[in-house]
Amino acid sequence: MQATTQLLHSIPVDAQTGAIAVPIYQTSTFVQDAPGVNKGFDYSRTNNPTRQVLEKIVAKLEGGKVAAAFASGLAAIDAVIKLLESGDEIIAVDDIYGGAYRLFEKVYKKFGIRVTYVDTTDLGAINRAITSKTKLIWIESPTNPTLKISDIEAIAAIANRYRILLCVDNTFASPVLQQPLLAGADIVVHSATKYIGGHSDVIAGLVITKDEDLGAQIKFYQNACGAVLGPFDSFLLIRGLETLHLRITQHCRNADLLARYLTAHPLVDKVYYPGLPDHPNYETARKQQKDFGGIVSFSLKTDTEEAATSFVTNTRLFHLAESLGGVKSLVSHPASMTHKSIDAEVRKKAGVTDSLIRLSVGLEDARDLISDIETALAITGATIQKTGEKRKQAVPENC
Ligand SMILES: *Cc1c(COP(=O)(O)O)cnc(C)c1O
C-alpha cells in the first residue's frame, strides 16, 4: 500500500458508533467498574482515547513503535532531555532552533547537562566532539533558516558505534519527506505546530521512538511531568494528518518554483533551498529526502535590515509572522525576529545576515506568490535607490 493510503487508513473508524471522524473525548476522568478495573483509561493526563489514536497514527507514520503527544514542540524536546542525568553531555547542531538552545542553556545547564554545538554536516566535527560523557546527539535537518542538511544515516552509524542516542528534530522535513528512525535514529521529535498541524491553529509536539523501552521512558515523563496534548488539539492534529501528503507535495512544488524565480532575480544575492544544485548539502538532501521542503530563504545584494524590512512589509500574500508550515504563506526576518537574541557576529557567521529573509511557502497558487514577491522586490529596489540618492545628496559638493 502506498504511504498516503496507509496514513489515511491508519485513522480508525470509531468502533462504538461507526463515526468516520475520530471522536473528541473531552473528559478528564473515566468511570471505573471497581477500583483499578476500567476500560483502559482512568485519567486523561495518563491516557486519553483521542490522544491515543493520534499517537498510534504518528508512531506508524514515522516507522516507530511508541509516540507521545505533548502540549508543544518544546515540551516534546524537554521530555527527551529528561532521559539524561546530571553530568551527561549532548552534541547538538550549531544552528539549532532558538527555543531548544534556550532550554539547553537557560534550563538544563544548571542541572549539570552540558551541550557542545557543532556543524553536524561535518562528520569529523561530530567525532571530535564525542567524550565518554556524551549521551545524546541532537540534530535538525533541514535547519532554520539556512536549511543545512545533516546526513542522518551517517550520524546514526557514529551514534551506534559509541552507544549514544540520536534524536532528530524532523519538524522542517515532516515524515512525508524523511523518516529518521528508518535511517537509524533512536528518537524523532516534531513541533506539530508546523507541518503536521498544518493550519496555524494549534501548538503541539510529538516524540516518537523506535524502541519500546525508550518509548516507555518518554511516556513516563509525559505523565509524570504532565505537559500533555489535550483531546481537541489531538483531534486537530489527526485532521491535519489527513492532508499531510497532499499539502507537503504542494508546499514543495511551490517552494521549488519560488527558489528558482529568486535565483534569477537581480536584487537577490543568495538563495537557500536544498533543491538547488548549488546548495552545499544538495547531494545529501537528494539522498535522504523524498523532496526538498516548503521553506526558502534568501538574502539581498543590499545587505541591510532596511532593505529586508522594506521587503517583508510590502508583501501582500506572504504575512509577516513567526512560525511556518501552515497553508497560508508566511515571511519572516530572522535577524530581527527569531535570531534577534543571538550575538550579531555569531549570527552572521551562521549565514543569518541583516537582509536574510525566510519564506514559509504556503498553498496559494505559485503564480500569485511569485507576483507578490515580484512586487515587493520592485518596491524594495526603489527604496534602496531612494536611500542611496539621499545619502549622495547628504555629501557636500566640495568633498
Ligand atoms: C517551532 C519549532 C520548535 C518548537 O515548537 P513549539 O511547538 O513552538 O513549542 C522546535 N523545533 C523546530 C525546528 C521548530 O521549528
mmCIF file of C-alpha atoms and ligand atoms in Angstrom:
data_model
loop_
_atom_site.group_PDB
_atom_site.id
_atom_site.type_symbol
_atom_site.label_atom_id
_atom_site.label_comp_id
_atom_site.label_asym_id
_atom_site.label_seq_id
_atom_site.Cartn_x
_atom_site.Cartn_y
_atom_site.Cartn_z
ATOM 1 C CA MET A 1 0.000 0.000 0.000
ATOM 2 C CA GLN A 2 1.248 3.495 -0.780
ATOM 3 C CA ALA A 3 2.124 5.854 2.077
ATOM 4 C CA THR A 4 -0.846 8.221 1.563
ATOM 5 C CA THR A 5 -3.376 5.378 1.593
ATOM 6 C CA GLN A 6 -1.666 3.807 4.573
ATOM 7 C CA LEU A 7 -1.806 7.052 6.548
ATOM 8 C CA LEU A 8 -5.480 7.716 5.768
ATOM 9 C CA HIS A 9 -6.497 4.194 6.681
ATOM 10 C CA SER A 10 -4.430 4.121 9.862
ATOM 11 C CA ILE A 11 -7.022 6.600 11.180
ATOM 12 C CA PRO A 12 -9.595 4.256 12.700
ATOM 13 C CA VAL A 13 -13.353 4.313 12.335
ATOM 14 C CA ASP A 14 -14.928 4.597 15.806
ATOM 15 C CA ALA A 15 -15.756 1.029 16.896
ATOM 16 C CA GLN A 16 -18.669 2.046 19.106
ATOM 17 C CA THR A 17 -20.586 4.348 16.746
ATOM 18 C CA GLY A 18 -19.090 3.964 13.282
ATOM 19 C CA ALA A 19 -18.118 7.650 13.246
ATOM 20 C CA ILE A 20 -15.639 8.111 10.418
ATOM 21 C CA ALA A 21 -14.077 11.107 12.184
ATOM 22 C CA VAL A 22 -12.180 10.412 15.401
ATOM 23 C CA PRO A 23 -14.355 11.451 18.385
ATOM 24 C CA ILE A 24 -13.052 14.127 20.735
ATOM 25 C CA TYR A 25 -13.119 12.608 24.226
ATOM 26 C CA GLN A 26 -13.260 15.884 26.103
ATOM 27 C CA THR A 27 -13.154 14.327 29.560
ATOM 28 C CA SER A 28 -10.764 14.491 32.486
ATOM 29 C CA THR A 29 -11.609 11.165 34.106
ATOM 30 C CA PHE A 30 -13.191 7.783 33.371
ATOM 31 C CA VAL A 31 -15.703 5.887 35.488
ATOM 32 C CA GLN A 32 -14.321 2.652 36.903
ATOM 33 C CA ASP A 33 -16.280 -0.596 37.420
ATOM 34 C CA ALA A 34 -14.332 -1.327 40.610
ATOM 35 C CA PRO A 35 -11.104 0.237 41.941
ATOM 36 C CA GLY A 36 -8.471 -0.329 39.270
ATOM 37 C CA VAL A 37 -10.976 -2.027 36.932
ATOM 38 C CA ASN A 38 -11.556 0.224 33.927
ATOM 39 C CA LYS A 39 -11.916 0.225 30.154
ATOM 40 C CA GLY A 40 -8.263 1.036 29.547
ATOM 41 C CA PHE A 41 -8.443 4.672 30.649
ATOM 42 C CA ASP A 42 -8.503 6.176 34.125
ATOM 43 C CA TYR A 43 -7.343 9.805 33.886
ATOM 44 C CA SER A 44 -6.720 11.955 30.784
ATOM 45 C CA ARG A 45 -3.213 13.096 31.748
ATOM 46 C CA THR A 46 -2.153 9.459 31.734
ATOM 47 C CA ASN A 47 -4.120 8.429 28.665
ATOM 48 C CA ASN A 48 -6.972 9.807 26.584
ATOM 49 C CA PRO A 49 -8.703 7.978 23.703
ATOM 50 C CA THR A 50 -8.358 10.839 21.197
ATOM 51 C CA ARG A 51 -4.698 11.381 22.079
ATOM 52 C CA GLN A 52 -4.110 7.643 21.932
ATOM 53 C CA VAL A 53 -5.438 7.470 18.366
ATOM 54 C CA LEU A 54 -3.127 10.317 17.353
ATOM 55 C CA GLU A 55 -0.134 8.655 18.994
ATOM 56 C CA LYS A 56 -0.762 5.365 17.225
ATOM 57 C CA ILE A 57 -1.096 7.050 13.809
ATOM 58 C CA VAL A 58 2.080 9.065 14.307
ATOM 59 C CA ALA A 59 4.147 6.113 15.583
ATOM 60 C CA LYS A 60 3.285 4.233 12.393
ATOM 61 C CA LEU A 61 3.833 7.253 10.163
ATOM 62 C CA GLU A 62 7.402 7.719 11.467
ATOM 63 C CA GLY A 63 8.178 3.990 11.324
ATOM 64 C CA GLY A 64 8.432 3.838 15.130
ATOM 65 C CA LYS A 65 6.927 1.824 17.970
ATOM 66 C CA VAL A 66 5.830 4.422 20.526
ATOM 67 C CA ALA A 67 4.656 8.020 20.182
ATOM 68 C CA ALA A 68 3.770 10.572 22.828
ATOM 69 C CA ALA A 69 1.903 13.826 22.194
ATOM 70 C CA PHE A 70 2.808 16.972 24.112
ATOM 71 C CA ALA A 71 1.403 20.454 24.628
ATOM 72 C CA SER A 72 4.135 21.985 22.421
ATOM 73 C CA GLY A 73 7.237 21.118 20.433
ATOM 74 C CA LEU A 74 9.353 22.408 23.284
ATOM 75 C CA ALA A 75 7.538 20.181 25.792
ATOM 76 C CA ALA A 76 8.381 17.254 23.488
ATOM 77 C CA ILE A 77 12.066 18.262 23.386
ATOM 78 C CA ASP A 78 12.002 18.713 27.160
ATOM 79 C CA ALA A 79 10.772 15.132 27.648
ATOM 80 C CA VAL A 80 13.720 13.803 25.616
ATOM 81 C CA ILE A 81 16.274 15.771 27.657
ATOM 82 C CA LYS A 82 14.770 14.298 30.825
ATOM 83 C CA LEU A 83 16.205 10.936 29.720
ATOM 84 C CA LEU A 84 19.619 12.352 30.691
ATOM 85 C CA GLU A 85 21.291 12.763 34.063
ATOM 86 C CA SER A 86 23.419 15.443 35.615
ATOM 87 C CA GLY A 87 26.941 15.198 34.163
ATOM 88 C CA ASP A 88 25.776 13.921 30.778
ATOM 89 C CA GLU A 89 26.711 15.743 27.580
ATOM 90 C CA ILE A 90 24.825 16.491 24.372
ATOM 91 C CA ILE A 91 26.301 17.206 20.958
ATOM 92 C CA ALA A 92 23.878 19.480 19.108
ATOM 93 C CA VAL A 93 23.667 21.009 15.644
ATOM 94 C CA ASP A 94 25.111 24.530 15.768
ATOM 95 C CA ASP A 95 22.218 26.358 14.101
ATOM 96 C CA ILE A 96 19.699 24.740 16.413
ATOM 97 C CA TYR A 97 16.131 26.047 16.891
ATOM 98 C CA GLY A 98 16.352 29.028 19.276
ATOM 99 C CA GLY A 99 13.864 27.582 21.760
ATOM 100 C CA ALA A 100 15.868 24.356 22.065
ATOM 101 C CA TYR A 101 19.033 26.416 22.624
ATOM 102 C CA ARG A 102 17.281 28.404 25.375
ATOM 103 C CA LEU A 103 16.058 25.162 27.001
ATOM 104 C CA PHE A 104 19.576 23.689 26.973
ATOM 105 C CA GLU A 105 21.388 26.832 28.147
ATOM 106 C CA LYS A 106 18.876 28.510 30.468
ATOM 107 C CA VAL A 107 17.163 25.486 31.997
ATOM 108 C CA TYR A 108 19.250 22.298 31.786
ATOM 109 C CA LYS A 109 22.704 23.814 32.184
ATOM 110 C CA LYS A 110 22.043 24.484 35.870
ATOM 111 C CA PHE A 111 21.134 20.807 36.286
ATOM 112 C CA GLY A 112 24.603 19.858 35.045
ATOM 113 C CA ILE A 113 23.802 18.951 31.437
ATOM 114 C CA ARG A 114 26.361 20.382 29.025
ATOM 115 C CA VAL A 115 25.843 20.914 25.310
ATOM 116 C CA THR A 116 28.553 21.187 22.646
ATOM 117 C CA TYR A 117 27.398 22.814 19.406
ATOM 118 C CA VAL A 118 28.997 21.563 16.203
ATOM 119 C CA ASP A 119 28.403 21.759 12.478
ATOM 120 C CA THR A 120 26.729 18.358 12.112
ATOM 121 C CA THR A 121 27.076 18.445 8.320
ATOM 122 C CA ASP A 122 30.750 17.699 9.142
ATOM 123 C CA LEU A 123 31.020 14.110 10.443
ATOM 124 C CA GLY A 124 34.612 14.724 11.590
ATOM 125 C CA ALA A 125 33.399 17.544 13.832
ATOM 126 C CA ILE A 126 30.913 15.176 15.496
ATOM 127 C CA ASN A 127 33.583 12.509 16.026
ATOM 128 C CA ARG A 128 35.955 15.063 17.574
ATOM 129 C CA ALA A 129 33.283 16.339 19.976
ATOM 130 C CA ILE A 130 32.393 12.925 21.432
ATOM 131 C CA THR A 131 33.577 12.286 25.007
ATOM 132 C CA SER A 132 32.894 9.454 27.454
ATOM 133 C CA LYS A 133 30.060 11.590 28.820
ATOM 134 C CA THR A 134 28.249 12.134 25.502
ATOM 135 C CA LYS A 135 24.810 10.529 25.772
ATOM 136 C CA LEU A 136 22.830 12.242 23.052
ATOM 137 C CA ILE A 137 23.372 13.681 19.567
ATOM 138 C CA TRP A 138 20.741 16.254 18.646
ATOM 139 C CA ILE A 139 20.219 17.271 15.043
ATOM 140 C CA GLU A 140 17.719 19.167 12.965
ATOM 141 C CA SER A 141 17.641 18.580 9.245
ATOM 142 C CA PRO A 142 16.926 20.827 7.407
ATOM 143 C CA THR A 143 17.901 23.579 9.836
ATOM 144 C CA ASN A 144 16.409 27.021 10.246
ATOM 145 C CA PRO A 145 16.816 29.358 8.363
ATOM 146 C CA THR A 146 19.700 28.349 6.054
ATOM 147 C CA LEU A 147 18.385 24.790 5.531
ATOM 148 C CA LYS A 148 21.581 22.866 6.247
ATOM 149 C CA ILE A 149 21.174 19.125 5.771
ATOM 150 C CA SER A 150 22.916 16.610 8.041
ATOM 151 C CA ASP A 151 23.440 13.014 6.902
ATOM 152 C CA ILE A 152 21.139 11.114 9.293
ATOM 153 C CA GLU A 153 22.303 7.640 8.278
ATOM 154 C CA ALA A 154 25.990 8.503 8.703
ATOM 155 C CA ILE A 155 25.409 10.201 12.072
ATOM 156 C CA ALA A 156 23.305 7.233 13.245
ATOM 157 C CA ALA A 157 26.272 4.972 12.439
ATOM 158 C CA ILE A 158 28.538 7.130 14.630
ATOM 159 C CA ALA A 159 25.948 7.240 17.439
ATOM 160 C CA ASN A 160 25.553 3.467 17.254
ATOM 161 C CA ARG A 161 29.285 2.849 17.441
ATOM 162 C CA TYR A 162 29.571 4.839 20.677
ATOM 163 C CA ARG A 163 26.156 3.768 22.066
ATOM 164 C CA ILE A 164 24.913 7.350 22.020
ATOM 165 C CA LEU A 165 21.257 8.158 21.364
ATOM 166 C CA LEU A 166 20.483 10.070 18.169
ATOM 167 C CA CYS A 167 17.463 12.384 18.221
ATOM 168 C CA VAL A 168 16.294 14.123 15.048
ATOM 169 C CA ASP A 169 14.014 17.156 15.137
ATOM 170 C CA ASN A 170 12.042 16.331 11.993
ATOM 171 C CA THR A 171 9.835 19.440 12.047
ATOM 172 C CA PHE A 172 11.099 21.027 8.807
ATOM 173 C CA ALA A 173 11.034 17.858 6.685
ATOM 174 C CA SER A 174 7.913 16.139 8.098
ATOM 175 C CA PRO A 175 7.557 12.345 7.979
ATOM 176 C CA VAL A 176 6.450 12.615 4.359
ATOM 177 C CA LEU A 177 9.934 13.662 3.233
ATOM 178 C CA GLN A 178 12.075 11.632 5.628
ATOM 179 C CA GLN A 179 11.696 9.019 8.367
ATOM 180 C CA PRO A 180 14.799 9.327 10.560
ATOM 181 C CA LEU A 181 14.016 6.191 12.614
ATOM 182 C CA LEU A 182 14.285 4.100 9.445
ATOM 183 C CA ALA A 183 17.653 5.743 8.769
ATOM 184 C CA GLY A 184 18.937 4.613 12.177
ATOM 185 C CA ALA A 185 17.936 7.404 14.583
ATOM 186 C CA ASP A 186 16.551 6.435 18.008
ATOM 187 C CA ILE A 187 14.167 9.313 18.609
ATOM 188 C CA VAL A 188 12.228 11.751 16.425
ATOM 189 C CA VAL A 189 10.641 14.929 17.719
ATOM 190 C CA HIS A 190 8.251 17.303 15.999
ATOM 191 C CA SER A 191 6.879 20.697 16.576
ATOM 192 C CA ALA A 192 3.495 19.505 15.296
ATOM 193 C CA THR A 193 2.545 23.179 15.404
ATOM 194 C CA LYS A 194 4.116 23.382 11.946
ATOM 195 C CA TYR A 195 3.511 20.938 9.037
ATOM 196 C CA ILE A 196 1.714 18.167 10.940
ATOM 197 C CA GLY A 197 -0.988 20.506 12.264
ATOM 198 C CA GLY A 198 -0.590 22.433 9.045
ATOM 199 C CA HIS A 199 -3.240 25.108 9.548
ATOM 200 C CA SER A 200 -1.578 27.514 12.020
ATOM 201 C CA ASP A 201 -4.264 26.782 14.605
ATOM 202 C CA VAL A 202 -2.603 24.590 17.235
ATOM 203 C CA ILE A 203 0.564 24.374 19.376
ATOM 204 C CA ALA A 204 1.653 20.745 19.771
ATOM 205 C CA GLY A 205 4.661 18.442 19.984
ATOM 206 C CA LEU A 206 5.438 14.783 19.362
ATOM 207 C CA VAL A 207 8.129 12.319 20.390
ATOM 208 C CA ILE A 208 8.451 9.019 18.532
ATOM 209 C CA THR A 209 10.825 6.185 19.429
ATOM 210 C CA LYS A 210 11.875 3.018 17.664
ATOM 211 C CA ASP A 211 12.455 1.156 20.916
ATOM 212 C CA GLU A 212 9.610 0.117 23.288
ATOM 213 C CA ASP A 213 11.650 0.683 26.471
ATOM 214 C CA LEU A 214 12.798 4.116 25.401
ATOM 215 C CA GLY A 215 9.191 4.895 24.451
ATOM 216 C CA ALA A 216 8.022 3.760 27.892
ATOM 217 C CA GLN A 217 10.505 6.165 29.491
ATOM 218 C CA ILE A 218 9.160 9.051 27.380
ATOM 219 C CA LYS A 219 5.593 8.064 28.293
ATOM 220 C CA PHE A 220 6.634 8.052 31.945
ATOM 221 C CA TYR A 221 7.844 11.667 31.686
ATOM 222 C CA GLN A 222 4.740 12.617 29.685
ATOM 223 C CA ASN A 223 2.566 11.506 32.597
ATOM 224 C CA ALA A 224 4.930 12.415 35.448
ATOM 225 C CA CYS A 225 5.606 15.955 34.229
ATOM 226 C CA GLY A 226 2.196 16.468 32.660
ATOM 227 C CA ALA A 227 2.718 18.611 29.540
ATOM 228 C CA VAL A 228 0.161 16.534 27.618
ATOM 229 C CA LEU A 229 -1.761 17.440 24.477
ATOM 230 C CA GLY A 230 -5.479 17.955 25.065
ATOM 231 C CA PRO A 231 -8.224 15.968 23.268
ATOM 232 C CA PHE A 232 -9.326 18.798 20.983
ATOM 233 C CA ASP A 233 -5.779 19.647 19.918
ATOM 234 C CA SER A 234 -5.145 15.931 19.329
ATOM 235 C CA PHE A 235 -8.180 15.935 17.026
ATOM 236 C CA LEU A 236 -6.798 18.939 15.138
ATOM 237 C CA LEU A 237 -3.531 17.078 14.501
ATOM 238 C CA ILE A 238 -5.395 13.991 13.256
ATOM 239 C CA ARG A 239 -7.346 16.233 10.895
ATOM 240 C CA GLY A 240 -4.101 17.838 9.765
ATOM 241 C CA LEU A 241 -2.526 14.438 9.116
ATOM 242 C CA GLU A 242 -5.328 13.551 6.698
ATOM 243 C CA THR A 243 -3.965 16.033 4.160
ATOM 244 C CA LEU A 244 -0.265 15.886 5.109
ATOM 245 C CA HIS A 245 0.954 14.178 1.919
ATOM 246 C CA LEU A 246 -1.140 16.408 -0.293
ATOM 247 C CA ARG A 247 -0.003 19.563 1.482
ATOM 248 C CA ILE A 248 3.692 18.662 1.585
ATOM 249 C CA THR A 249 3.665 17.819 -2.130
ATOM 250 C CA GLN A 250 2.233 21.233 -2.952
ATOM 251 C CA HIS A 251 4.457 23.097 -0.451
ATOM 252 C CA CYS A 252 7.492 21.527 -2.162
ATOM 253 C CA ARG A 253 6.269 22.318 -5.661
ATOM 254 C CA ASN A 254 5.589 25.963 -4.811
ATOM 255 C CA ALA A 255 8.864 26.355 -2.897
ATOM 256 C CA ASP A 256 10.855 24.947 -5.807
ATOM 257 C CA LEU A 257 9.263 27.408 -8.258
ATOM 258 C CA LEU A 258 9.898 30.328 -5.910
ATOM 259 C CA ALA A 259 13.508 29.311 -5.247
ATOM 260 C CA ARG A 260 14.186 29.229 -8.988
ATOM 261 C CA TYR A 261 12.467 32.566 -9.517
ATOM 262 C CA LEU A 262 14.507 34.189 -6.732
ATOM 263 C CA THR A 263 17.795 32.762 -8.081
ATOM 264 C CA ALA A 264 17.281 34.687 -11.316
ATOM 265 C CA HIS A 265 16.285 37.998 -9.669
ATOM 266 C CA PRO A 266 18.861 40.829 -9.942
ATOM 267 C CA LEU A 267 18.289 42.151 -6.379
ATOM 268 C CA VAL A 268 18.730 38.738 -4.772
ATOM 269 C CA ASP A 269 22.133 37.634 -3.525
ATOM 270 C CA LYS A 270 21.989 34.072 -2.115
ATOM 271 C CA VAL A 271 19.065 31.654 -2.264
ATOM 272 C CA TYR A 272 18.988 28.861 0.318
ATOM 273 C CA TYR A 273 16.962 25.882 -0.862
ATOM 274 C CA PRO A 274 18.237 22.280 -0.618
ATOM 275 C CA GLY A 275 16.698 21.518 -4.011
ATOM 276 C CA LEU A 276 19.051 23.907 -5.822
ATOM 277 C CA PRO A 277 22.131 22.073 -7.111
ATOM 278 C CA ASP A 278 24.426 24.806 -5.725
ATOM 279 C CA HIS A 279 23.158 24.283 -2.156
ATOM 280 C CA PRO A 280 26.170 22.899 -0.205
ATOM 281 C CA ASN A 281 24.182 19.849 1.014
ATOM 282 C CA TYR A 282 22.235 19.218 -2.199
ATOM 283 C CA GLU A 283 23.569 15.659 -2.629
ATOM 284 C CA THR A 284 22.726 14.662 0.967
ATOM 285 C CA ALA A 285 19.260 16.165 0.616
ATOM 286 C CA ARG A 286 18.712 14.222 -2.604
ATOM 287 C CA LYS A 287 19.836 11.011 -0.961
ATOM 288 C CA GLN A 288 17.799 11.239 2.225
ATOM 289 C CA GLN A 289 14.696 13.290 1.426
ATOM 290 C CA LYS A 290 11.835 12.500 -0.954
ATOM 291 C CA ASP A 291 11.610 16.185 -1.843
ATOM 292 C CA PHE A 292 13.187 19.430 -0.666
ATOM 293 C CA GLY A 293 10.574 21.029 1.577
ATOM 294 C CA GLY A 294 8.497 24.178 1.725
ATOM 295 C CA ILE A 295 10.952 26.675 3.214
ATOM 296 C CA VAL A 296 13.071 29.020 1.098
ATOM 297 C CA SER A 297 15.460 31.636 2.489
ATOM 298 C CA PHE A 298 17.272 34.339 0.562
ATOM 299 C CA SER A 299 19.433 37.397 1.102
ATOM 300 C CA LEU A 300 19.531 40.677 -0.798
ATOM 301 C CA LYS A 301 22.503 42.185 -2.630
ATOM 302 C CA THR A 302 21.959 45.284 -0.491
ATOM 303 C CA ASP A 303 22.540 43.502 2.793
ATOM 304 C CA THR A 304 20.798 45.880 5.187
ATOM 305 C CA GLU A 305 17.986 45.478 7.672
ATOM 306 C CA GLU A 306 16.300 48.442 5.973
ATOM 307 C CA ALA A 307 16.129 46.609 2.648
ATOM 308 C CA ALA A 308 14.811 43.436 4.314
ATOM 309 C CA THR A 309 12.212 45.442 6.242
ATOM 310 C CA SER A 310 11.052 47.047 3.028
ATOM 311 C CA PHE A 311 10.544 43.593 1.507
ATOM 312 C CA VAL A 312 8.760 41.961 4.447
ATOM 313 C CA THR A 313 6.385 44.902 4.880
ATOM 314 C CA ASN A 314 5.457 45.065 1.207
ATOM 315 C CA THR A 315 4.311 41.531 0.505
ATOM 316 C CA ARG A 316 0.535 41.144 0.446
ATOM 317 C CA LEU A 317 0.097 37.355 0.323
ATOM 318 C CA PHE A 318 3.098 36.475 2.495
ATOM 319 C CA HIS A 319 2.063 37.574 6.001
ATOM 320 C CA LEU A 320 4.801 38.749 8.336
ATOM 321 C CA ALA A 321 4.784 36.287 11.241
ATOM 322 C CA GLU A 322 6.860 33.759 13.169
ATOM 323 C CA SER A 323 6.213 30.054 12.598
ATOM 324 C CA LEU A 324 5.915 28.026 9.404
ATOM 325 C CA GLY A 325 4.232 25.060 7.810
ATOM 326 C CA GLY A 326 0.695 26.419 7.506
ATOM 327 C CA VAL A 327 -1.496 26.627 4.419
ATOM 328 C CA LYS A 328 -1.003 30.395 4.162
ATOM 329 C CA SER A 329 2.409 31.735 3.176
ATOM 330 C CA LEU A 330 4.460 33.498 5.846
ATOM 331 C CA VAL A 331 7.540 35.687 5.649
ATOM 332 C CA SER A 332 9.976 36.414 8.447
ATOM 333 C CA HIS A 333 13.165 38.371 9.035
ATOM 334 C CA PRO A 334 15.325 36.104 11.250
ATOM 335 C CA ALA A 335 17.911 38.782 12.230
ATOM 336 C CA SER A 336 15.253 40.936 13.916
ATOM 337 C CA MET A 337 12.802 38.174 14.867
ATOM 338 C CA THR A 338 13.756 34.542 15.653
ATOM 339 C CA HIS A 339 17.531 35.153 15.826
ATOM 340 C CA LYS A 340 17.490 38.565 17.491
ATOM 341 C CA SER A 341 18.951 37.347 20.794
ATOM 342 C CA ILE A 342 21.996 35.790 19.078
ATOM 343 C CA ASP A 343 25.219 37.808 19.024
ATOM 344 C CA ALA A 344 25.483 39.658 15.654
ATOM 345 C CA GLU A 345 28.869 38.132 14.719
ATOM 346 C CA VAL A 346 27.766 34.559 15.546
ATOM 347 C CA ARG A 347 24.501 35.180 13.706
ATOM 348 C CA LYS A 348 26.225 36.416 10.535
ATOM 349 C CA LYS A 349 28.715 33.544 10.575
ATOM 350 C CA ALA A 350 25.743 31.164 10.511
ATOM 351 C CA GLY A 351 24.530 32.915 7.349
ATOM 352 C CA VAL A 352 21.820 34.925 9.105
ATOM 353 C CA THR A 353 22.875 38.234 7.596
ATOM 354 C CA ASP A 354 20.973 41.517 8.009
ATOM 355 C CA SER A 355 18.974 41.055 4.815
ATOM 356 C CA LEU A 356 18.215 37.331 5.149
ATOM 357 C CA ILE A 357 14.520 36.625 4.606
ATOM 358 C CA ARG A 358 12.750 33.333 5.270
ATOM 359 C CA LEU A 359 9.661 32.251 3.379
ATOM 360 C CA SER A 360 7.295 29.551 4.556
ATOM 361 C CA VAL A 361 5.748 28.843 1.183
ATOM 362 C CA GLY A 362 2.056 28.068 1.518
ATOM 363 C CA LEU A 363 -0.552 26.510 -0.704
ATOM 364 C CA GLU A 364 -1.649 29.541 -2.709
ATOM 365 C CA ASP A 365 -1.202 29.349 -6.489
ATOM 366 C CA ALA A 366 2.528 29.731 -7.191
ATOM 367 C CA ARG A 367 1.815 32.346 -9.882
ATOM 368 C CA ASP A 368 0.215 34.613 -7.288
ATOM 369 C CA LEU A 369 3.066 34.044 -4.849
ATOM 370 C CA ILE A 370 5.675 34.914 -7.476
ATOM 371 C CA SER A 371 3.771 38.023 -8.472
ATOM 372 C CA ASP A 372 3.573 39.058 -4.780
ATOM 373 C CA ILE A 373 7.338 38.660 -4.419
ATOM 374 C CA GLU A 374 7.982 40.456 -7.690
ATOM 375 C CA THR A 375 6.021 43.497 -6.474
ATOM 376 C CA ALA A 376 7.648 43.528 -3.013
ATOM 377 C CA LEU A 377 11.118 43.269 -4.598
ATOM 378 C CA ALA A 378 10.324 46.120 -7.003
ATOM 379 C CA ILE A 379 9.281 48.353 -4.069
ATOM 380 C CA THR A 380 12.404 47.259 -2.167
ATOM 381 C CA GLY A 381 14.567 48.118 -5.177
ATOM 382 C CA ALA A 382 13.007 51.594 -5.382
ATOM 383 C CA THR A 383 13.508 52.105 -1.632
ATOM 384 C CA ILE A 384 17.172 51.114 -1.874
ATOM 385 C CA GLN A 385 17.686 53.526 -4.773
ATOM 386 C CA LYS A 386 15.965 56.401 -2.958
ATOM 387 C CA THR A 387 18.056 55.821 0.194
ATOM 388 C CA GLY A 388 21.193 55.743 -1.955
ATOM 389 C CA GLU A 389 20.270 59.087 -3.594
ATOM 390 C CA LYS A 390 19.528 60.693 -0.220
ATOM 391 C CA ARG A 391 22.943 59.572 1.053
ATOM 392 C CA LYS A 392 24.601 61.070 -2.055
ATOM 393 C CA GLN A 393 22.765 64.372 -1.558
ATOM 394 C CA ALA A 394 23.909 64.465 2.055
ATOM 395 C CA VAL A 395 27.553 64.564 0.910
ATOM 396 C CA PRO A 396 28.669 68.241 0.420
ATOM 397 C CA GLU A 397 29.683 69.244 -3.173
ATOM 398 C CA ASN A 398 33.299 70.078 -2.438
ATOM 399 C CA CYS A 399 34.176 66.766 -0.776
HETATM 400 C C1 LIG B 1 8.789 25.666 16.238
HETATM 401 C C2 LIG B 1 9.872 24.664 16.426
HETATM 402 C C3 LIG B 1 10.081 24.031 17.667
HETATM 403 C C4 LIG B 1 9.262 24.389 18.902
HETATM 404 O O1 LIG B 1 7.945 24.000 18.767
HETATM 405 P P1 LIG B 1 6.712 24.720 19.539
HETATM 406 O O2 LIG B 1 5.561 23.917 19.074
HETATM 407 O O3 LIG B 1 6.702 26.134 19.118
HETATM 408 O O4 LIG B 1 6.990 24.566 21.008
HETATM 409 C C5 LIG B 1 11.072 23.086 17.746
HETATM 410 N N1 LIG B 1 11.853 22.778 16.687
HETATM 411 C C6 LIG B 1 11.696 23.382 15.498
HETATM 412 C C7 LIG B 1 12.596 23.010 14.369
HETATM 413 C C8 LIG B 1 10.716 24.347 15.327
HETATM 414 O O5 LIG B 1 10.580 24.960 14.140
#
